Short mmCIF file of C-alpha atoms and ligand atoms in Angstrom, two decimals:
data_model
loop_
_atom_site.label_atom_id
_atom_site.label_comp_id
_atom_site.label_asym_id
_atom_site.label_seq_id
_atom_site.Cartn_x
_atom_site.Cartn_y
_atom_site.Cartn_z
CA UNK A 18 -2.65 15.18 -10.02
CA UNK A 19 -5.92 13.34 -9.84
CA UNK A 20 -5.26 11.37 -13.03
CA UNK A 21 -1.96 10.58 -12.56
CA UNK A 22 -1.40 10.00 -8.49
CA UNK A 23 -4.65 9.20 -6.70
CA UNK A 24 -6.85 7.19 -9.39
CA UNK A 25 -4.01 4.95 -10.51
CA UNK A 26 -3.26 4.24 -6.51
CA UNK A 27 -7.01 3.51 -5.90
CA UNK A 28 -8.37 6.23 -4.82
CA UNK A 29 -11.84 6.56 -6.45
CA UNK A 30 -14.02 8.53 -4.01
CA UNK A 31 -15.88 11.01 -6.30
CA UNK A 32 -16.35 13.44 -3.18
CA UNK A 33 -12.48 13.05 -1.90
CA UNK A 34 -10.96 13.16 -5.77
CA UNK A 35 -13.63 16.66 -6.50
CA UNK A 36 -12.51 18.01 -3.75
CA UNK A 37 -8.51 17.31 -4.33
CA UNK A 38 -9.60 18.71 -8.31
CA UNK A 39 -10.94 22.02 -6.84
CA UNK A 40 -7.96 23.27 -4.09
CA UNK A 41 -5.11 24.91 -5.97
CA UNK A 42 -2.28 23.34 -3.85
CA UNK A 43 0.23 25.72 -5.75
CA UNK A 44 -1.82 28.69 -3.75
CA UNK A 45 -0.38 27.01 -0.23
CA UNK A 46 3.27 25.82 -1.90
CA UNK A 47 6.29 28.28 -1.36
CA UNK A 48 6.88 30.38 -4.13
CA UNK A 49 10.39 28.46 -4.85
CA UNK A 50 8.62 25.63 -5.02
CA UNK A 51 5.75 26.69 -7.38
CA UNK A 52 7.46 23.66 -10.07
CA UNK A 53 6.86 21.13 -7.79
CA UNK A 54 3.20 21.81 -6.71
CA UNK A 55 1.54 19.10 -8.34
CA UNK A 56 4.26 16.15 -7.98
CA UNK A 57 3.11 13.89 -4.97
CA UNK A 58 5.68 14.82 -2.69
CA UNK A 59 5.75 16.60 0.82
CA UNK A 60 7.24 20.16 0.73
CA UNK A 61 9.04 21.84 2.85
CA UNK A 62 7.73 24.62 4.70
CA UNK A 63 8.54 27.54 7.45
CA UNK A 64 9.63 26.50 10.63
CA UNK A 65 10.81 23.24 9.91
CA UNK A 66 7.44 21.76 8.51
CA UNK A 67 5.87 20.23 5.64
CA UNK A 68 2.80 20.36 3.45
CA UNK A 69 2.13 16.75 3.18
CA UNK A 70 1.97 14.36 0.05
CA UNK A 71 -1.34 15.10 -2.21
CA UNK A 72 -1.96 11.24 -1.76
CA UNK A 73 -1.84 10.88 1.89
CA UNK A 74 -3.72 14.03 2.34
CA UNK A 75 -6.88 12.14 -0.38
CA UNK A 76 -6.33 8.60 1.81
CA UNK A 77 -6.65 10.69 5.20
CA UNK A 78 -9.66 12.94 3.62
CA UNK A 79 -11.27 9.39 2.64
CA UNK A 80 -11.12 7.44 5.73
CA UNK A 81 -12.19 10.57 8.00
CA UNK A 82 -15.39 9.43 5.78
CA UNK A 83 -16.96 12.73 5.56
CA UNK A 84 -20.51 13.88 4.56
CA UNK A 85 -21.79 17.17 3.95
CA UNK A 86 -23.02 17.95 7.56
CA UNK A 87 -20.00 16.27 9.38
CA UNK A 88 -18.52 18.77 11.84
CA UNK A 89 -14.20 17.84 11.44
CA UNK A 90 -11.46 18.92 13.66
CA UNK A 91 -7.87 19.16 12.04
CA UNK A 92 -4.80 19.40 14.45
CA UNK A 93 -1.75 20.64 12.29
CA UNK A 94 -3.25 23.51 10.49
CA UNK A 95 0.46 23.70 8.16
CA UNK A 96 -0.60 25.53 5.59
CA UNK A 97 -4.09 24.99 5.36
CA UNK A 98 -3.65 22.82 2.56
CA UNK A 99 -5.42 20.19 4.04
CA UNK A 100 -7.83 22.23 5.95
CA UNK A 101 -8.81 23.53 2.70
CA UNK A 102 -9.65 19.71 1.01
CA UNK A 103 -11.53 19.01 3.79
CA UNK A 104 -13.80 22.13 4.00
CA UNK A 105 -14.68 21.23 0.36
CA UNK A 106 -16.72 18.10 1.73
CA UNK A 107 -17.86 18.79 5.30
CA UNK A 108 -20.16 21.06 6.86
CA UNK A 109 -17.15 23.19 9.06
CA UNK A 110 -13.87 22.50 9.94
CA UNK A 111 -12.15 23.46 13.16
CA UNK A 112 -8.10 23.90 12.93
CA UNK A 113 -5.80 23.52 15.63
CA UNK A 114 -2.22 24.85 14.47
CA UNK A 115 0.96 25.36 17.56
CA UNK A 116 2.81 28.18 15.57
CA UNK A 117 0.95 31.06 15.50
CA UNK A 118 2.67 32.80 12.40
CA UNK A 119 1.64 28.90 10.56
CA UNK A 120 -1.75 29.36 11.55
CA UNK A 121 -1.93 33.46 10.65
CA UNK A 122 -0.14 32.66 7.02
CA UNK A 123 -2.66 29.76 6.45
CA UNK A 124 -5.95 32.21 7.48
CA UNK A 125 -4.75 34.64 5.17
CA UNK A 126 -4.67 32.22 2.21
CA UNK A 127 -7.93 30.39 3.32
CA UNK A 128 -9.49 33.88 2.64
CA UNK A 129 -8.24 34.21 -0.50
CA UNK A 130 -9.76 31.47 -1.58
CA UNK A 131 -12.80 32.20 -0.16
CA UNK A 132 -13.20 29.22 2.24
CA UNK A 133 -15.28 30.08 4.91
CA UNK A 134 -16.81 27.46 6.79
CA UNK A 135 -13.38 26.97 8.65
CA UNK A 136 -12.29 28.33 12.01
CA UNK A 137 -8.50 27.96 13.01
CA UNK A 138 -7.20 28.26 16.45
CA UNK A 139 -3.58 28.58 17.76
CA UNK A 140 -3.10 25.73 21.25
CA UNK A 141 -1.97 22.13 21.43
CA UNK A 142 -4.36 20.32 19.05
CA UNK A 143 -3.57 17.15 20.94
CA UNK A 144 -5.91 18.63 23.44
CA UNK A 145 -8.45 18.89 20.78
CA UNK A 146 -10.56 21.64 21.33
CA UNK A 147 -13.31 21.00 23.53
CA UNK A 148 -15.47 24.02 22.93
CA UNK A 149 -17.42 22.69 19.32
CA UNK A 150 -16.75 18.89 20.04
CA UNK A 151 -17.65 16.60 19.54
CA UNK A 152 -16.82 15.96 16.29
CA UNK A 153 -17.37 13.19 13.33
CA UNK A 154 -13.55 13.30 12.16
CA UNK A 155 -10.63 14.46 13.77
CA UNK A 156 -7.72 14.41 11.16
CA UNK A 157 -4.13 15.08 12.42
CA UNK A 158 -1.57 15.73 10.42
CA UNK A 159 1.51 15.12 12.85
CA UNK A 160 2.69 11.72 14.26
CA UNK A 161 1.92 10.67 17.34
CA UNK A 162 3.10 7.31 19.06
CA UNK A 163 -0.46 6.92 20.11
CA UNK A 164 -3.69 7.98 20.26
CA UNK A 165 -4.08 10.88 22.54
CA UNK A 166 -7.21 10.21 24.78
CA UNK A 167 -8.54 14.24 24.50
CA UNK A 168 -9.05 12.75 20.76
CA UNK A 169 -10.60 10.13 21.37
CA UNK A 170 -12.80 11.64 23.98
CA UNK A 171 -14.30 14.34 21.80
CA UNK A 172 -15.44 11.72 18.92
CA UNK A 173 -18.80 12.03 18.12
CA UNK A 174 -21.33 8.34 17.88
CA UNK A 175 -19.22 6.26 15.04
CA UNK A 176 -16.94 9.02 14.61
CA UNK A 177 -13.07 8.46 13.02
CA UNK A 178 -9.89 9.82 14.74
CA UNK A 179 -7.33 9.40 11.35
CA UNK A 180 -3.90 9.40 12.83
CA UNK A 181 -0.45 8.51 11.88
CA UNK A 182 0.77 6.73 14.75
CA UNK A 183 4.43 5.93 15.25
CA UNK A 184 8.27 7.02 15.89
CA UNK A 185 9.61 9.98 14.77
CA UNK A 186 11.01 8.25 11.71
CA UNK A 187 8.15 6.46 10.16
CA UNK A 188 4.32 5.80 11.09
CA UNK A 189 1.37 3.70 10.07
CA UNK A 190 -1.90 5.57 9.52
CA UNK A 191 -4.36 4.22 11.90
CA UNK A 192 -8.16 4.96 12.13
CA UNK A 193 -10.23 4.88 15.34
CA UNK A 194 -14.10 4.75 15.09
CA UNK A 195 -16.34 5.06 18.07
CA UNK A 196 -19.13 2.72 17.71
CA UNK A 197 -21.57 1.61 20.36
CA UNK A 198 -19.33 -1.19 22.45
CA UNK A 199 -15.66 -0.76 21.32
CA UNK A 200 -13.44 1.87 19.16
CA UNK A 201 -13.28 -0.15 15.81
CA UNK A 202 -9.21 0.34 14.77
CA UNK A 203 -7.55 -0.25 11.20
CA UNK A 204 -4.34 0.80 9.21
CA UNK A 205 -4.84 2.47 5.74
CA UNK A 206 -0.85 2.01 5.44
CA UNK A 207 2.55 3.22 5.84
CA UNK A 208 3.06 7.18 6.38
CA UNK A 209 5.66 10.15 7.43
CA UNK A 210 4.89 12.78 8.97
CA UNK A 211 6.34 15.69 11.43
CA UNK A 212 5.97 14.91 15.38
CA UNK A 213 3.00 16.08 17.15
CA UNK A 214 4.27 17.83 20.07
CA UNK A 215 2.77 17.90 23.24
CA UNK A 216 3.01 16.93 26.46
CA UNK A 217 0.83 14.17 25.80
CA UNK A 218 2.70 13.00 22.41
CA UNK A 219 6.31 14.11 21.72
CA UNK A 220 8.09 16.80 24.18
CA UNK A 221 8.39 20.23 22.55
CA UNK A 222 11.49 20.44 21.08
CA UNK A 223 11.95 23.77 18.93
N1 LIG B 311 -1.89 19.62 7.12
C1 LIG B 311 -0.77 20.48 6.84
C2 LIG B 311 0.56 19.83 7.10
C3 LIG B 311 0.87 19.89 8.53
S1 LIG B 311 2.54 19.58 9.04
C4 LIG B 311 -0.82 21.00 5.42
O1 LIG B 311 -1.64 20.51 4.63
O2 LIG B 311 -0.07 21.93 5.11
C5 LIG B 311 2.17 19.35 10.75
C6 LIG B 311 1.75 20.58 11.48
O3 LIG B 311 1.38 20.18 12.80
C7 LIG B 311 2.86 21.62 11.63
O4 LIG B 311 2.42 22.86 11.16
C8 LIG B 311 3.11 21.65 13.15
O5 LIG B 311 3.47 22.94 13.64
C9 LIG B 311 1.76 21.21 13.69
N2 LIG B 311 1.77 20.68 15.05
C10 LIG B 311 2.70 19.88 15.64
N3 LIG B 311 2.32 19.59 16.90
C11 LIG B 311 1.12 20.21 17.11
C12 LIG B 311 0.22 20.29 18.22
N4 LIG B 311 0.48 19.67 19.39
N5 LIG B 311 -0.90 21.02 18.08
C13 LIG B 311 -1.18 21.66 16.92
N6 LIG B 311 -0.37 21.63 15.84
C14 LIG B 311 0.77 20.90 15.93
#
């Protein structure tokens, strides 16, 4: 997956590509799915969701720009594919998933893998969660037509909010850095992912 998906698409962070090398996303794929593990696709998952592209989830991973003590909250636990890649790099990772059963499955397979500098809570991640922010990323994996200001609140000093931020159709991934005077905004590209919903996103629809 490395060789062939993220280096030839210019993705060369030794941290982000180690970290992709070392979680076995066919742990966190359905069963019935198990063939297509490795392919950079999204895959369908319960409820209606998806485990996202192994590419997007290196770009995202990248541009949080993590270090070994940065403190990273996730909101869209899925599977806990993601939370998994990022708990490779920082120093904990806090997990905000809507569906409890989502969040319960993902725990379980955290453990088996023995990750355990993660801690995953079940609430509306667009919240954030207030009680261990703030924080030096904030990664969400559902797409949001705009910032939500609980986010961008609970950034630490020059910390990144990575967010895809569009329609329910299609999204560009923006990035949000709190320095000093101003929150410092680019676009690492073109994305798709499930809404966030929330009151302060997308109305709950399921
Ligand atoms: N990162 C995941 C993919 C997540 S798909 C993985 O690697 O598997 C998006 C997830 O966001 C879904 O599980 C969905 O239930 C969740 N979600 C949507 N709105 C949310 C909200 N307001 N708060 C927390 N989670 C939310």
């Amino acid at each position: 997956m490395v060789r062939r998906h993220l280096l030839p698409r210019g993705l060369t962070d030794r941290r982000v590509l180690a970290a992709m090398a070392s979680v076995p996303r066919e742990h966190f794929v359905p069963p019935e799915l198990m063939d297509r593990a490795y392919a950079d696709l999204p895959l369908p998952i319960p409820r209606r969701q998806t485990i996202s592209q192994p590419y997007i989830v290196a770009l995202m991973t990248f541009e949080a720009g993590l270090g070994r003590n940065s403190r990273v909250l996730e909101v869209g636990t899925g599977t806990g594919y993601h939370t998994a890649v990022l708990a490779k790099i920082a120093f904990h990772v806090w997990s905000v998933e809507r569906l409890e059963d989502l969040s319960n499955s993902a725990e379980r397979r955290l453990k088996e893998l023995g990750v355990d500098n993660v801690t995953l809570i079940v609430g509306d991640g667009a919240l954030g969660h207030p009680g261990a922010a703030p924080y030096d990323a904030i990664v969400v994996t559902a797409a949001s037509p705009a910032a939500p200001q609980p986010l961008l609140a609970q950034l630490a000093g020059y910390g990144r909010l990575v967010i895809p931020v569009g329609d329910r159709i299609e999204q560009m991934l923006r990035i949000y850095q709190n320095t000093t005077h101003e929150i410092r905004q680019w676009t690492a590209g073109p994305c798709r992912f499930v809404p966030l919903v929330s009151p302060v996103a997308f109305d709950a629809e399921v």
